[in-house]
CSV table of C-alpha atoms in Angstrom, one decimal:
chain,number,residue,atom,x,y,z
A,73,UNK,CA,27.5,13.6,-10.6
A,74,UNK,CA,23.9,13.3,-9.3
A,75,UNK,CA,21.4,16.0,-9.1
A,76,UNK,CA,18.5,16.4,-6.7
A,77,UNK,CA,15.2,16.2,-8.6
A,78,UNK,CA,11.6,16.9,-7.3
A,79,UNK,CA,9.0,15.0,-9.2
A,80,UNK,CA,5.4,16.1,-8.6
A,81,UNK,CA,2.6,13.9,-10.1
A,82,UNK,CA,-0.7,15.6,-10.8
A,83,UNK,CA,-3.9,14.8,-12.7
A,84,UNK,CA,-5.4,17.3,-15.2
A,85,UNK,CA,-3.9,20.3,-16.9
A,86,UNK,CA,-3.3,22.6,-13.9
A,87,UNK,CA,-5.1,21.2,-10.8
A,88,UNK,CA,-5.0,23.4,-7.7
A,89,UNK,CA,-4.8,20.4,-5.3
A,90,UNK,CA,-1.7,19.0,-3.9
A,91,UNK,CA,0.1,16.5,-6.1
A,92,UNK,CA,-0.8,12.8,-5.9
A,93,UNK,CA,2.8,12.1,-5.4
A,94,UNK,CA,5.7,14.4,-4.6
A,95,UNK,CA,9.2,12.8,-4.4
A,96,UNK,CA,12.7,14.1,-4.2
A,97,UNK,CA,15.3,11.8,-5.7
A,98,UNK,CA,18.9,12.0,-6.6
A,99,UNK,CA,19.8,10.8,-10.1
A,100,UNK,CA,22.3,11.8,-12.8
A,101,UNK,CA,19.6,12.7,-15.4
A,102,UNK,CA,15.9,13.7,-15.5
A,103,UNK,CA,15.1,10.3,-17.2
A,104,UNK,CA,16.7,8.3,-14.4
A,105,UNK,CA,14.9,10.4,-11.8
A,106,UNK,CA,11.6,9.6,-13.6
A,107,UNK,CA,12.5,5.9,-13.7
A,108,UNK,CA,13.1,5.9,-10.0
A,109,UNK,CA,9.8,7.5,-9.2
A,110,UNK,CA,8.0,5.2,-11.6
A,111,UNK,CA,9.6,2.1,-10.0
A,112,UNK,CA,8.5,3.3,-6.5
A,113,UNK,CA,5.0,4.0,-7.8
A,114,UNK,CA,4.8,0.5,-9.3
A,115,UNK,CA,6.0,-1.0,-6.0
A,116,UNK,CA,3.4,1.1,-4.1
A,117,UNK,CA,0.7,-0.2,-6.4
A,118,UNK,CA,1.7,-3.8,-6.0
A,119,UNK,CA,1.8,-3.3,-2.2
A,120,UNK,CA,-1.7,-1.7,-2.2
A,121,UNK,CA,-3.1,-4.6,-4.3
A,122,UNK,CA,-1.7,-7.1,-1.9
A,123,UNK,CA,-3.2,-5.3,1.1
A,124,UNK,CA,-6.5,-5.1,-0.7
A,125,UNK,CA,-6.5,-8.9,-1.4
A,126,UNK,CA,-5.5,-9.6,2.2
A,127,UNK,CA,-8.1,-7.2,3.5
A,128,UNK,CA,-10.8,-8.8,1.4
A,129,UNK,CA,-9.8,-12.3,2.6
A,130,UNK,CA,-10.1,-11.1,6.2
A,131,UNK,CA,-13.6,-9.7,5.6
A,132,UNK,CA,-14.8,-12.8,3.8
A,133,UNK,CA,-13.4,-15.0,6.6
A,134,UNK,CA,-15.2,-13.0,9.3
A,135,UNK,CA,-18.4,-13.2,7.3
A,136,UNK,CA,-18.1,-16.9,6.9
A,137,UNK,CA,-17.4,-17.5,10.6
A,138,UNK,CA,-20.5,-15.4,11.5
A,139,UNK,CA,-22.6,-17.5,9.1
A,140,UNK,CA,-21.1,-20.7,10.5
A,141,UNK,CA,-19.0,-21.7,7.5
A,142,UNK,CA,-15.6,-23.1,8.0
A,143,UNK,CA,-13.2,-22.1,5.2
A,144,UNK,CA,-10.7,-24.9,5.4
A,145,UNK,CA,-12.2,-28.1,6.8
A,146,UNK,CA,-10.0,-31.1,7.2
A,147,UNK,CA,-11.6,-34.4,6.2
A,148,UNK,CA,-11.4,-37.1,8.8
A,149,UNK,CA,-13.0,-39.8,6.5
């Protein structure tokens, strides 16, 4: 039988701010609920890192175009 768990992630001892992450999951145990939230946090981190890399590439590309550089030139020799 599963139980509904609310997991709030906060920084510090007793911060007054809203939690960094607040998730409601259904799991049979507290440990499994924490594993589910951890798995989602790890996926969110990977997604954010991918967006950061894509975003950086886009900024670099626009800068290179403005400066007249072509990133992937094909050789016609």
